[in-house]
Every structure is written in structure tokens, then in C-alpha cells.
mmCIF file of C-alpha atoms in Angstrom:
data_model
loop_
_atom_site.group_PDB
_atom_site.id
_atom_site.type_symbol
_atom_site.label_atom_id
_atom_site.label_comp_id
_atom_site.label_asym_id
_atom_site.label_seq_id
_atom_site.Cartn_x
_atom_site.Cartn_y
_atom_site.Cartn_z
ATOM 1 C CA THR E 118 -0.043 -0.079 -0.030
ATOM 2 C CA SER E 119 2.836 2.404 0.995
ATOM 3 C CA GLY E 120 4.393 1.742 -2.534
ATOM 4 C CA ALA E 121 1.261 2.149 -4.360
ATOM 5 C CA GLY E 122 0.980 5.908 -2.836
ATOM 6 C CA ALA E 123 4.306 7.029 -3.224
ATOM 7 C CA PRO E 124 4.067 8.302 -7.188
ATOM 8 C CA ALA E 125 0.943 10.326 -5.473
ATOM 9 C CA VAL E 126 2.844 11.606 -2.636
ATOM 10 C CA ALA E 127 5.737 12.759 -4.911
ATOM 11 C CA ALA E 128 3.521 14.561 -7.501
ATOM 12 C CA ASP E 129 2.213 16.282 -4.568
ATOM 13 C CA ALA E 130 5.724 17.340 -3.120
ATOM 14 C CA ASP E 131 6.444 18.232 -6.816
ATOM 15 C CA ALA E 132 3.250 20.580 -7.429
ATOM 16 C CA ALA E 133 4.000 22.050 -3.707
ATOM 17 C CA ALA E 134 7.533 22.906 -4.850
ATOM 18 C CA ALA E 135 6.262 24.458 -8.156
ATOM 19 C CA PHE E 136 3.828 26.503 -6.467
ATOM 20 C CA GLU E 137 6.548 27.784 -4.069
ATOM 21 C CA SER E 138 8.893 28.578 -6.803
ATOM 22 C CA LEU E 139 6.255 30.545 -8.665
ATOM 23 C CA ALA E 140 5.657 32.283 -5.086
ATOM 24 C CA THR E 141 9.367 33.810 -5.524
ATOM 25 C CA LEU E 142 8.667 35.043 -9.392
ATOM 26 C CA GLN E 143 8.234 38.614 -9.879
ATOM 27 C CA VAL E 144 7.111 40.531 -12.982
ATOM 28 C CA GLY E 145 7.324 44.390 -13.799
ATOM 29 C CA SER E 146 6.816 46.534 -16.600
ATOM 30 C CA PHE E 147 10.264 48.225 -15.692
ATOM 31 C CA GLU E 148 13.457 46.735 -14.297
ATOM 32 C CA GLY E 149 13.172 46.363 -10.393
ATOM 33 C CA GLU E 150 9.043 46.679 -10.452
ATOM 34 C CA ALA E 151 6.819 44.295 -9.586
ATOM 35 C CA ASP E 152 3.215 45.775 -11.064
ATOM 36 C CA ALA E 153 2.425 42.698 -13.253
ATOM 37 C CA VAL E 154 3.301 39.635 -11.007
ATOM 38 C CA ARG E 155 3.814 39.814 -7.094
ATOM 39 C CA GLY E 156 4.186 36.796 -4.586
ATOM 40 C CA GLY E 157 3.104 34.490 -7.912
ATOM 41 C CA LEU E 158 0.008 36.599 -8.322
ATOM 42 C CA ALA E 159 -1.023 38.577 -11.413
ATOM 43 C CA GLN E 160 -1.486 42.247 -10.434
ATOM 44 C CA ALA E 161 -4.405 44.769 -11.289
ATOM 45 C CA GLY E 162 -4.104 45.930 -14.849
ATOM 46 C CA TRP E 163 -3.239 42.483 -16.110
ATOM 47 C CA LEU E 164 -6.342 40.467 -15.138
ATOM 48 C CA LEU E 165 -9.014 38.664 -17.117
ATOM 49 C CA ASP E 166 -11.397 41.513 -16.511
ATOM 50 C CA ALA E 167 -8.863 44.446 -16.780
ATOM 51 C CA PRO E 168 -6.433 43.538 -19.045
ATOM 52 C CA ALA E 169 -3.493 45.587 -20.133
ATOM 53 C CA GLU E 170 -4.059 47.541 -23.355
ATOM 54 C CA VAL E 171 -1.704 47.293 -26.147
ATOM 55 C CA PRO E 172 -2.105 49.935 -28.960
ATOM 56 C CA ALA E 173 -1.777 49.454 -32.532
ATOM 57 C CA ALA E 174 1.310 50.934 -32.941
ATOM 58 C CA GLU E 175 3.254 48.777 -30.169
ATOM 59 C CA SER E 176 4.417 45.696 -31.842
ATOM 60 C CA LEU E 177 6.827 44.423 -28.693
ATOM 61 C CA THR E 178 6.172 44.460 -24.911
ATOM 62 C CA ARG E 179 9.011 44.523 -22.435
ATOM 63 C CA LEU E 180 8.752 42.847 -19.188
ATOM 64 C CA TRP E 181 11.061 42.072 -16.372
ATOM 65 C CA ALA E 182 10.932 38.739 -14.379
ATOM 66 C CA SER E 183 13.185 38.581 -11.384
ATOM 67 C CA VAL E 184 14.099 35.459 -9.089
ATOM 68 C CA PRO E 185 15.895 35.925 -5.876
ATOM 69 C CA GLY E 186 19.657 35.769 -5.608
ATOM 70 C CA SER E 187 22.532 38.034 -7.112
ATOM 71 C CA GLY E 188 24.723 36.761 -9.875
ATOM 72 C CA ALA E 189 28.145 37.792 -8.198
ATOM 73 C CA THR E 190 29.923 35.383 -10.316
ATOM 74 C CA SER E 191 29.705 34.092 -13.944
ATOM 75 C CA LYS E 192 29.181 30.625 -12.376
ATOM 76 C CA HIS E 193 26.373 32.053 -10.106
ATOM 77 C CA ARG E 194 24.764 33.713 -12.885
ATOM 78 C CA LEU E 195 24.569 30.869 -14.881
ATOM 79 C CA GLU E 196 23.127 28.710 -12.165
ATOM 80 C CA LEU E 197 20.358 31.867 -11.978
ATOM 81 C CA LEU E 198 19.573 31.435 -15.567
ATOM 82 C CA SER E 199 19.230 27.922 -14.937
ATOM 83 C CA ILE E 200 16.576 28.766 -12.177
ATOM 84 C CA ALA E 201 15.244 31.330 -14.411
ATOM 85 C CA SER E 202 14.584 28.977 -17.092
ATOM 86 C CA SER E 203 12.458 26.893 -14.710
ATOM 87 C CA LEU E 204 10.419 29.551 -13.817
ATOM 88 C CA VAL E 205 10.084 31.742 -16.853
ATOM 89 C CA GLY E 206 11.348 29.177 -19.524
ATOM 90 C CA ALA E 207 7.761 27.705 -19.468
ATOM 91 C CA LEU E 208 6.398 30.637 -20.868
ATOM 92 C CA ASP E 209 3.466 30.731 -23.581
ATOM 93 C CA VAL E 210 1.204 32.937 -25.174
ATOM 94 C CA LEU E 211 -2.519 32.070 -26.198
ATOM 95 C CA SER E 212 -4.462 33.960 -28.606
ATOM 96 C CA SER E 213 -8.298 33.880 -28.547
ATOM 97 C CA ASP E 214 -8.323 34.455 -32.380
ATOM 98 C CA PRO E 215 -4.882 33.536 -33.993
ATOM 99 C CA THR E 216 -6.575 35.127 -37.451
ATOM 100 C CA VAL E 217 -6.284 38.415 -35.620
ATOM 101 C CA ALA E 218 -3.255 38.275 -33.914
ATOM 102 C CA ALA E 219 -0.589 36.018 -32.082
ATOM 103 C CA ALA E 220 2.543 36.406 -29.970
ATOM 104 C CA SER E 221 6.026 34.806 -29.275
ATOM 105 C CA THR E 222 8.390 35.232 -26.156
ATOM 106 C CA ARG E 223 12.004 35.579 -25.835
ATOM 107 C CA ILE E 224 14.099 35.686 -22.531
ATOM 108 C CA GLY E 225 17.211 37.435 -22.454
ATOM 109 C CA ALA E 226 20.421 37.454 -20.493
ATOM 110 C CA PRO E 227 20.179 38.038 -16.734
ATOM 111 C CA SER E 228 20.965 41.518 -15.482
ATOM 112 C CA ASN E 229 22.038 42.850 -11.815
ATOM 113 C CA ASP E 230 22.025 46.277 -12.650
ATOM 114 C CA ILE E 231 20.287 47.561 -9.886
ATOM 115 C CA PHE E 232 22.902 48.163 -7.080
ATOM 116 C CA GLY E 233 22.232 45.926 -3.783
ATOM 117 C CA SER E 234 19.172 44.037 -5.043
ATOM 118 C CA PRO E 235 18.994 40.750 -3.991
ATOM 119 C CA ARG E 236 17.193 39.882 -7.189
ATOM 120 C CA THR E 237 18.465 38.825 -10.773
ATOM 121 C CA PHE E 238 16.371 40.454 -13.460
ATOM 122 C CA PHE E 239 15.658 38.864 -16.892
ATOM 123 C CA PRO E 240 14.126 40.877 -20.038
ATOM 124 C CA VAL E 241 10.855 39.058 -21.330
ATOM 125 C CA ASP E 242 9.872 40.102 -24.781
ATOM 126 C CA ILE E 243 6.554 39.811 -25.807
ATOM 127 C CA THR E 244 6.270 40.101 -30.012
ATOM 128 C CA TYR E 245 3.158 40.405 -31.582
ATOM 129 C CA THR E 246 2.233 39.553 -34.917
ATOM 130 C CA CYS E 247 -0.986 41.032 -36.474
ATOM 131 C CA ARG E 248 -2.686 39.493 -39.154
ATOM 132 C CA ARG E 249 -5.599 41.741 -39.736
ATOM 133 C CA ALA E 250 -7.356 44.852 -38.514
ATOM 134 C CA GLY E 251 -9.400 44.242 -34.854
ATOM 135 C CA SER E 252 -8.502 43.208 -31.110
ATOM 136 C CA VAL E 253 -7.716 39.940 -29.692
ATOM 137 C CA ARG E 254 -7.214 39.052 -25.973
ATOM 138 C CA LEU E 255 -3.909 37.321 -25.024
ATOM 139 C CA ALA E 256 -2.906 35.139 -22.138
ATOM 140 C CA ALA E 257 0.668 35.010 -21.313
ATOM 141 C CA ARG E 258 1.260 32.163 -18.659
ATOM 142 C CA PHE E 259 4.122 31.469 -16.681
ATOM 143 C CA HIS E 260 4.116 27.672 -15.782
ATOM 144 C CA GLY E 261 5.837 26.249 -12.825
ATOM 145 C CA ARG E 262 7.903 23.522 -13.928
ATOM 146 C CA LEU E 263 7.150 19.887 -12.858
ATOM 147 C CA ARG E 264 9.116 16.909 -12.812
ATOM 148 C CA HIS E 265 6.010 14.480 -12.909
ATOM 149 C CA THR E 266 3.852 15.480 -16.078
ATOM 150 C CA SER E 267 0.671 13.748 -14.666
ATOM 151 C CA THR E 268 0.296 16.670 -12.271
ATOM 152 C CA SER E 269 -1.168 19.855 -13.514
ATOM 153 C CA ALA E 270 1.341 22.610 -13.594
ATOM 154 C CA PRO E 271 0.606 25.747 -11.566
ATOM 155 C CA LYS E 272 0.575 28.939 -13.717
ATOM 156 C CA VAL E 273 0.148 32.865 -13.280
ATOM 157 C CA GLU E 274 -1.556 34.434 -16.410
ATOM 158 C CA LEU E 275 -0.976 37.968 -17.467
ATOM 159 C CA TRP E 276 -4.101 39.161 -19.839
ATOM 160 C CA ILE E 277 -3.348 41.597 -22.864
ATOM 161 C CA ASN E 278 -5.745 43.153 -25.198
ATOM 162 C CA LYS E 279 -4.066 43.526 -28.211
ATOM 163 C CA HIS E 280 -4.929 46.170 -30.823
ATOM 164 C CA CYS E 281 -4.365 46.000 -34.606
ATOM 165 C CA SER E 282 -5.035 48.632 -37.109
ATOM 166 C CA ALA E 283 -5.743 49.248 -40.669
ATOM 167 C CA ARG E 284 -4.663 52.828 -40.867
ATOM 168 C CA VAL E 285 -3.449 54.040 -44.401
ATOM 169 C CA ARG E 286 0.406 55.061 -44.376
ATOM 170 C CA ASP E 287 -0.177 58.763 -45.289
ATOM 171 C CA GLY E 288 2.550 60.087 -47.552
ATOM 172 C CA LEU E 289 3.742 56.275 -48.800
ATOM 173 C CA SER E 290 3.724 56.625 -52.804
ATOM 174 C CA VAL E 291 5.031 54.143 -55.493
ATOM 175 C CA GLY E 292 5.381 55.059 -59.016
ATOM 176 C CA THR E 293 6.800 54.009 -62.495
ATOM 177 C CA SER E 294 8.833 56.769 -63.275
ATOM 178 C CA ALA E 295 10.362 59.912 -62.598
ATOM 179 C CA ASP E 296 7.364 61.812 -63.944
ATOM 180 C CA ALA E 297 4.919 59.668 -62.338
ATOM 181 C CA LEU E 298 6.138 58.669 -58.808
ATOM 182 C CA ALA E 299 2.687 57.984 -57.424
ATOM 183 C CA ASP E 300 0.792 56.223 -60.397
ATOM 184 C CA VAL E 301 0.967 53.022 -58.648
ATOM 185 C CA VAL E 302 0.310 54.119 -55.106
ATOM 186 C CA ARG E 303 -0.422 57.492 -53.901
ATOM 187 C CA ASP E 304 -0.776 58.411 -50.010
ATOM 188 C CA GLY E 305 -1.005 54.602 -48.833
ATOM 189 C CA VAL E 306 -3.592 53.797 -51.305
ATOM 190 C CA SER E 307 -3.634 51.480 -54.170
ATOM 191 C CA VAL E 308 -4.044 53.017 -57.608
ATOM 192 C CA TRP E 309 -3.325 49.514 -59.296
ATOM 193 C CA SER E 310 -6.316 47.686 -57.534
ATOM 194 C CA THR E 311 -7.052 44.128 -58.481
ATOM 195 C CA ASP E 312 -10.783 45.465 -59.650
ATOM 196 C CA THR E 313 -8.832 47.763 -62.735
ATOM 197 C CA ALA E 314 -6.217 45.083 -63.388
ATOM 198 C CA VAL E 315 -7.821 44.777 -66.665
ATOM 199 C CA ARG E 316 -6.350 48.359 -67.648
ATOM 200 C CA ARG E 317 -2.798 47.090 -67.311
ATOM 201 C CA VAL E 318 -1.960 44.267 -69.211
ATOM 202 C CA LEU E 319 1.842 43.340 -69.703
ATOM 203 C CA PRO E 320 2.482 41.732 -73.155
ATOM 204 C CA ALA E 321 5.087 38.892 -73.359
ATOM 205 C CA SER E 322 7.699 41.076 -74.434
ATOM 206 C CA VAL E 323 7.770 42.981 -71.117
ATOM 207 C CA SER E 324 9.992 40.886 -68.358
ATOM 208 C CA ASN E 325 10.916 43.323 -66.013
ATOM 209 C CA LEU E 326 8.883 45.960 -63.697
ATOM 210 C CA GLN E 327 10.619 48.577 -61.776
ATOM 211 C CA LEU E 328 8.737 50.311 -59.105
ATOM 212 C CA PHE E 329 9.833 53.554 -57.313
ATOM 213 C CA PHE E 330 8.990 54.120 -53.796
ATOM 214 C CA THR E 331 8.842 57.557 -51.869
ATOM 215 C CA LEU E 332 8.014 58.853 -48.275
ATOM 216 C CA GLY E 333 6.415 62.485 -48.401
ATOM 217 C CA ALA E 334 7.903 65.216 -46.529
ATOM 218 C CA GLY E 335 6.482 65.766 -43.524
ATOM 219 C CA GLN E 336 5.922 62.202 -42.592
ATOM 220 C CA SER E 337 8.036 60.090 -40.049
ATOM 221 C CA ALA E 338 11.740 60.328 -41.014
ATOM 222 C CA SER E 339 11.359 56.368 -42.125
ATOM 223 C CA GLN E 340 9.387 53.688 -42.668
ATOM 224 C CA HIS E 341 10.283 49.765 -42.460
ATOM 225 C CA MET E 342 8.939 48.002 -45.564
ATOM 226 C CA ASP E 343 8.400 44.184 -45.294
ATOM 227 C CA THR E 344 9.847 41.839 -48.107
ATOM 228 C CA PRO E 345 7.222 42.009 -50.781
ATOM 229 C CA ARG E 346 4.677 39.206 -51.174
ATOM 230 C CA VAL E 347 3.624 38.008 -54.576
ATOM 231 C CA VAL E 348 0.701 35.777 -55.360
ATOM 232 C CA ILE E 349 -0.079 34.466 -59.076
ATOM 233 C CA THR E 350 -3.552 33.455 -60.496
ATOM 234 C CA ARG E 351 -3.893 31.823 -63.532
ATOM 235 C CA LEU E 352 -6.964 33.751 -65.570
ATOM 236 C CA ASP E 353 -6.978 31.595 -68.968
ATOM 237 C CA ARG E 354 -8.138 27.937 -69.682
ATOM 238 C CA ASN E 355 -5.091 25.723 -69.952
ATOM 239 C CA LEU E 356 -6.327 23.753 -72.666
ATOM 240 C CA LYS E 357 -4.084 20.704 -74.197
ATOM 241 C CA GLY E 358 -2.012 21.455 -77.310
ATOM 242 C CA GLY E 359 -2.862 25.100 -77.261
ATOM 243 C CA SER E 360 -6.453 24.897 -78.668
ATOM 244 C CA HIS E 361 -8.022 28.192 -79.383
ATOM 245 C CA ASP E 362 -10.960 28.989 -77.542
ATOM 246 C CA ALA E 363 -12.987 32.161 -78.576
ATOM 247 C CA SER E 364 -14.693 32.299 -75.000
ATOM 248 C CA GLN E 365 -11.165 32.469 -73.397
ATOM 249 C CA PRO E 366 -11.351 36.118 -72.720
ATOM 250 C CA ARG E 367 -15.014 35.812 -71.022
ATOM 251 C CA PHE E 368 -13.517 33.082 -68.886
ATOM 252 C CA TRP E 369 -10.610 35.007 -67.295
ATOM 253 C CA LYS E 370 -12.743 38.017 -66.875
ATOM 254 C CA ARG E 371 -15.067 35.890 -64.737
ATOM 255 C CA ARG E 372 -11.967 34.238 -62.608
ATOM 256 C CA LEU E 373 -10.830 38.101 -62.246
ATOM 257 C CA HIS E 374 -13.951 39.117 -60.774
ATOM 258 C CA ALA E 375 -13.992 35.709 -58.598
ATOM 259 C CA VAL E 376 -10.627 37.216 -56.996
ATOM 260 C CA VAL E 377 -11.955 40.746 -56.687
ATOM 261 C CA GLU E 378 -15.037 39.394 -54.863
ATOM 262 C CA MET E 379 -12.901 37.204 -52.518
ATOM 263 C CA GLU E 380 -10.462 40.108 -51.651
ATOM 264 C CA SER E 381 -13.681 42.291 -50.830
ATOM 265 C CA GLN E 382 -14.882 40.099 -48.214
ATOM 266 C CA LEU E 383 -11.220 40.031 -46.662
ATOM 267 C CA ARG E 384 -11.157 43.790 -46.429
ATOM 268 C CA ARG E 385 -14.349 43.820 -44.740
ATOM 269 C CA SER E 386 -12.809 41.485 -42.275
ATOM 270 C CA GLY E 387 -9.986 43.803 -41.895
ATOM 271 C CA ASP E 388 -7.487 41.907 -43.985
ATOM 272 C CA TRP E 389 -5.794 44.367 -46.538
ATOM 273 C CA GLY E 390 -3.091 41.815 -47.731
ATOM 274 C CA LEU E 391 -2.955 38.699 -49.631
ATOM 275 C CA ALA E 392 -3.888 35.292 -49.098
ATOM 276 C CA HIS E 393 -1.107 33.295 -47.419
ATOM 277 C CA SER E 394 -1.027 30.955 -50.491
ATOM 278 C CA ALA E 395 -1.095 30.823 -54.272
ATOM 279 C CA ARG E 396 -4.777 30.367 -55.477
ATOM 280 C CA ASP E 397 -3.568 28.199 -58.624
ATOM 281 C CA SER E 398 -0.895 25.555 -58.966
ATOM 282 C CA ASN E 399 -0.755 25.992 -62.769
ATOM 283 C CA GLU E 400 1.589 28.629 -62.937
ATOM 284 C CA VAL E 401 2.240 30.964 -65.875
ATOM 285 C CA LEU E 402 5.180 32.911 -64.511
ATOM 286 C CA THR E 403 7.341 33.422 -61.712
ATOM 287 C CA VAL E 404 8.158 36.721 -60.010
ATOM 288 C CA ARG E 405 11.257 37.897 -58.315
ATOM 289 C CA GLY E 406 12.119 41.141 -56.277
ATOM 290 C CA GLY E 407 15.217 42.784 -56.520
ATOM 291 C CA GLY E 408 16.729 46.198 -56.017
ATOM 292 C CA GLY E 409 16.519 48.153 -52.871
ATOM 293 C CA LEU E 410 13.457 47.104 -51.305
ATOM 294 C CA GLY E 411 13.706 43.414 -52.960
ATOM 295 C CA ARG E 412 13.791 41.911 -49.444
ATOM 296 C CA GLY E 413 12.272 44.829 -47.680
ATOM 297 C CA GLY E 414 14.394 47.591 -46.014
ATOM 298 C CA LEU E 415 14.078 50.835 -44.594
ATOM 299 C CA LEU E 416 12.495 53.797 -46.568
ATOM 300 C CA GLN E 417 13.623 57.481 -45.697
ATOM 301 C CA ALA E 418 11.630 60.277 -45.905
ATOM 302 C CA ALA E 419 12.189 62.602 -48.797
ATOM 303 C CA SER E 420 13.858 66.297 -47.610
ATOM 304 C CA THR E 421 12.262 67.803 -50.525
ATOM 305 C CA TRP E 422 9.050 67.596 -52.531
ATOM 306 C CA PRO E 423 8.450 66.356 -55.335
ATOM 307 C CA PRO E 424 11.549 63.873 -54.733
ATOM 308 C CA SER E 425 14.049 62.917 -57.557
ATOM 309 C CA VAL E 426 14.091 59.232 -58.721
ATOM 310 C CA SER E 427 17.654 59.119 -57.180
ATOM 311 C CA ALA E 428 15.934 59.729 -53.592
ATOM 312 C CA ALA E 429 13.778 57.069 -54.267
ATOM 313 C CA SER E 430 14.033 53.367 -53.335
ATOM 314 C CA ALA E 431 13.824 50.855 -55.972
ATOM 315 C CA LEU E 432 11.977 47.391 -56.397
ATOM 316 C CA ASN E 433 12.841 45.337 -59.603
ATOM 317 C CA MET E 434 10.259 42.761 -60.278
ATOM 318 C CA SER E 435 11.634 40.093 -62.791
ATOM 319 C CA LEU E 436 8.829 38.508 -64.577
ATOM 320 C CA GLU E 437 9.658 34.935 -65.958
ATOM 321 C CA CYS E 438 7.212 33.273 -68.046
ATOM 322 C CA ILE E 439 7.298 29.472 -67.538
ATOM 323 C CA ASN E 440 4.374 28.416 -69.742
ATOM 324 C CA PRO E 441 1.931 30.151 -72.199
ATOM 325 C CA GLY E 442 -1.105 31.824 -70.639
ATOM 326 C CA VAL E 443 -2.753 34.764 -69.014
ATOM 327 C CA ALA E 444 -2.204 35.363 -64.962
ATOM 328 C CA LEU E 445 -2.757 38.018 -62.607
ATOM 329 C CA VAL E 446 -0.170 39.103 -60.648
ATOM 330 C CA GLU E 447 -0.529 40.941 -57.336
ATOM 331 C CA ILE E 448 2.238 42.105 -54.945
ATOM 332 C CA GLU E 449 1.608 42.876 -51.431
ATOM 333 C CA LEU E 450 3.620 46.014 -50.230
ATOM 334 C CA ALA E 451 3.500 46.257 -46.428
ATOM 335 C CA PRO E 452 4.666 48.645 -44.099
ATOM 336 C CA TYR E 453 6.399 46.734 -41.243
ATOM 337 C CA PRO E 454 5.189 45.299 -38.935
ATOM 338 C CA ALA E 455 1.667 45.266 -40.623
ATOM 339 C CA TYR E 456 -1.190 46.401 -38.887
ATOM 340 C CA GLN E 457 0.852 47.751 -36.315
ATOM 341 C CA PRO E 458 -0.638 50.375 -37.100
ATOM 342 C CA TYR E 459 -0.427 50.721 -40.906
ATOM 343 C CA ARG E 460 -2.203 48.289 -43.217
ATOM 344 C CA PRO E 461 -0.701 46.582 -46.443
ATOM 345 C CA VAL E 462 -1.155 47.701 -50.138
ATOM 346 C CA VAL E 463 -1.760 45.638 -52.911
ATOM 347 C CA VAL E 464 -0.829 46.427 -56.432
ATOM 348 C CA SER E 465 -2.009 44.467 -59.353
ATOM 349 C CA PHE E 466 -1.645 43.893 -63.024
ATOM 350 C CA ILE E 467 -2.342 41.194 -65.878
ATOM 351 C CA LYS E 468 0.650 39.283 -67.416
ATOM 352 C CA HIS E 469 0.188 37.661 -71.025
ATOM 353 C CA CYS E 470 3.293 34.703 -71.579
ATOM 354 C CA GLY E 471 3.727 33.102 -74.621
ATOM 355 C CA THR E 472 3.605 34.195 -78.459
ATOM 356 C CA VAL E 473 0.981 36.791 -79.179
ATOM 357 C CA VAL E 474 -0.389 36.883 -82.446
ATOM 358 C CA SER E 475 -2.599 39.548 -83.533
ATOM 359 C CA GLY E 476 -5.990 38.684 -84.840
ATOM 360 C CA GLY E 477 -6.801 38.231 -88.515
ATOM 361 C CA PHE E 478 -3.619 36.122 -89.125
ATOM 362 C CA ASP E 479 -4.828 32.893 -90.664
ATOM 363 C CA ILE E 480 -2.711 29.841 -91.869
ATOM 364 C CA ALA E 481 -4.416 26.878 -94.154
ATOM 365 C CA THR E 482 -3.532 23.613 -95.957
ATOM 366 C CA ARG E 483 -5.049 24.747 -99.183
ATOM 367 C CA SER E 484 -5.420 28.102 -101.373
ATOM 368 C CA LEU E 485 -7.179 30.648 -99.530
ATOM 369 C CA ALA E 486 -9.708 32.761 -101.522
ATOM 370 C CA PRO E 487 -9.834 36.633 -100.947
ATOM 371 C CA SER E 488 -12.299 37.608 -98.584
ATOM 372 C CA ALA E 489 -15.574 39.677 -99.341
ATOM 373 C CA ALA E 490 -13.812 42.757 -97.655
ATOM 374 C CA ALA E 491 -10.941 42.296 -100.070
ATOM 375 C CA ALA E 492 -13.408 42.262 -102.966
ATOM 376 C CA LEU E 493 -14.801 45.395 -102.002
ATOM 377 C CA GLY E 494 -11.642 47.404 -102.035
ATOM 378 C CA SER E 495 -10.207 47.197 -98.513
ATOM 379 C CA GLY E 496 -6.807 46.758 -100.108
ATOM 380 C CA ALA E 497 -4.341 43.922 -100.952
ATOM 381 C CA GLY E 498 -3.765 43.291 -97.450
ATOM 382 C CA ALA E 499 -7.174 42.515 -96.630
ATOM 383 C CA MET E 500 -7.329 39.161 -94.736
ATOM 384 C CA VAL E 501 -8.953 35.842 -96.358
ATOM 385 C CA GLN E 502 -12.243 34.080 -95.513
ATOM 386 C CA THR E 503 -11.928 32.535 -91.994
ATOM 387 C CA ALA E 504 -13.673 29.526 -93.551
ATOM 388 C CA ASP E 505 -10.681 28.388 -95.260
ATOM 389 C CA ALA E 506 -8.315 28.730 -92.498
ATOM 390 C CA ASP E 507 -8.102 25.130 -91.185
ATOM 391 C CA LEU E 508 -4.918 25.294 -89.222
ATOM 392 C CA ILE E 509 -4.782 28.818 -87.570
ATOM 393 C CA ARG E 510 -7.469 31.271 -87.693
ATOM 394 C CA ASP E 511 -7.576 34.493 -86.641
ATOM 395 C CA GLY E 512 -4.398 33.996 -84.567
ATOM 396 C CA GLY E 513 -5.893 30.812 -82.693
ATOM 397 C CA LEU E 514 -4.776 27.101 -83.504
ATOM 398 C CA VAL E 515 -7.895 25.393 -84.860
ATOM 399 C CA GLY E 516 -6.488 22.345 -86.512
ATOM 400 C CA HIS E 517 -3.482 20.339 -86.974
ATOM 401 C CA LEU E 518 -1.039 19.291 -89.920
ATOM 402 C CA PRO E 519 -1.952 15.953 -91.545
ATOM 403 C CA GLY E 520 0.506 13.000 -91.430
ATOM 404 C CA VAL E 521 2.676 12.177 -94.269
ATOM 405 C CA GLY E 522 1.229 10.431 -97.041
ATOM 406 C CA ALA E 523 -2.218 10.819 -95.492
ATOM 407 C CA GLU E 524 -5.253 11.209 -98.137
#
């Protein structure tokens, strides 16, 4: 009987030790403070019914956790770091809605900067990731470390209300040349919106697109930009053998309309970026970013306005066709960190890939009679009757060459 009760006694002792260790934990907003956790208990301003409010412009919260003891020697500091890991190392953050925001944590090196303090302090950073505009409740949980996993670990919970914003980044402009520094994005709003992409069709001959970023004078001195994200959506039907289909333009316009509708729903939910994965596996082209902002970077505000192209930061987009077809290309340009407080902006255009043949180009396996238009005097260059074109009609493939020796 005594042997059967030994594991339960050990577990109870383990839990008691964990509770005792948490009771020594202090957490504060500043080094030396204990306004968040004192004696293992969460304090006012960090409770479930009255959480700490973190505004959209704040992407990181630094807290200071402390444990008893002073690291007088490097060996002792390592021992304290081990103690802190047992107290603070089991720290996680839960989100009530990860589609709005989530958070990660990092524990820094121990510090004894406070003269005469009997405690060692450790910075604990909570870094927020906003995925759309809105507010979310987060719980930062300090767990007591248990040796027996069968028992429930005690924990201290700090409650945070994190806000994410969809503010427009005033002053952020993107253009295609020195004479048009805001024809793509103007004051943080896309001019190249997805619903107007049909106005911007890049032919097969265009393999590069250069964009120039500027930040208007009078704004903050700089703005970090995230690495551009690209989503490619095939619009045309992927017909076997390159067969011609007169309904293709209507088909890809319907697909474009479906994308616009989907993104409109995302905007209403506070999501101003792109979907987190490609919408179509049938890729037509690849897009790679280069230049000063190809991997994101710091955009400096212009000292004068209008700025020169030399003062602008460039983004070079390489467009490499890998299959014939028509695709919608969307590029997400996001102030970093996104929604803290500025929303991303999406610019869109349509790219043609493959040999482009103008309408009216016909090929046949037999002589072609002049068309009615030619008979009416439209000139020697008038095209033939399309009924006679049995290989290519009006620029589209309609037939195949017969086999050698075929009757």
C-alpha cells in the first residue's frame, strides 16, 4: 500500500515545490518593479476582467522577470539563468483569435544592474504579429516546472488586449518613373487595384517591372517595409495543345471577378493583404523581387518634394514566363510590422505569356480565297475568308497538319 501511494506523494510534493517557486517570481513593466506579478499573483491591470491595453503602434512589450539571488560570479549567473529557465522558460502566449493576432516570447540574459538588489532580473519580450485589423485577447502564462507530467502545472496568467489597425500609411507613394512617382500607390492607397487590373496588361515582351518608392516630406523620418509578397492566379483555361477558344477572354474576366469578390470579403473583415498561399498551382510565370527593397528595408522620408528618382528606393520585379497563358499578378507591399499600425497595400496587373499573334492571322493547308472585304476594295492586305483557314484562324490554333502520306 505504501508503495502504491509513493508516486502520488511525490507528485504532491512536486506541485508544492512548483507553487513555491512561482511564489518567488516577480514581473514588472520596468527593471526592479513588480507591477505585473508579485508573490506569484497577477496584479491589477493584467487581469482577465481588466487586461493591459497594447495599442496598434506597439509591436513589442518588454517585461522584467526576477528571481531571488544575485549573480556575483559568472558561475552563479549561470545557475540563476538555469533557475530562471525553470520559472520563466515555460512561458507561452495564447490568443483568443489567431487570425487577428498571435505572439511569441523571448527571454534575455540575466542582469544585476540595480545596485544592492537581492534579485536577478531577466528581460522577457512579447512580440506581436498582427494578421488583420481588430482586437484580440492574449494570455501570457508563466508555468511552474514539474518533474511529474501527470500533475497539472500551476501557472500565473497575464492578460493583454492587443489592438491591430488598418490605418493608411499617409505619404507612402509608389510610381513607375520620375514623371509618375504616385501612379501605382498614392498616399498609402493602391491605384493599381485588383478590380482595375484589366487596364494594365503587360505583353509577353515585357519581362521586368521597376517601381519607385517615396515617403512624403512631413511624415515620420522613415518607414520599414516588409519583403514584398506575390500571388499569381492563372486566369485563362489551360487547354491541351494550345487549342484556341473564343470564350477565353470572358473566362478569365470571370475568374478575375471572383478574385475581386474574395478580396472584398477579406477587406470587410479587416484583412488588407494577400491570401497566405497561391490560389492556382498551374503557374504561368515566376516573379522575383530585387533592388533596394527586393527583400524589404528602410524607406527614408524625402527632404524635398517632389523628390527625384535618385532619392527614391527601387523595387525591380523580374517576370519570367514558364508556360503560355494569362495570369493576374498581385504584389503585397506592407509597412513593417503590418497592422502595427499601418495596413498593407496590394498592387495588381495582368501578364500575358507565350507568343502573341494579332487577330486576323490565318494559315491553311490549301489556297485561300480573298475575303469579301478584299473584294470591296479594302486593299491588297485584306485577310481571307476564315472558313478556309483550317490550321490557324484569327491568331488561334484550330487544326493540325495531316500525317505524311495521308489521303
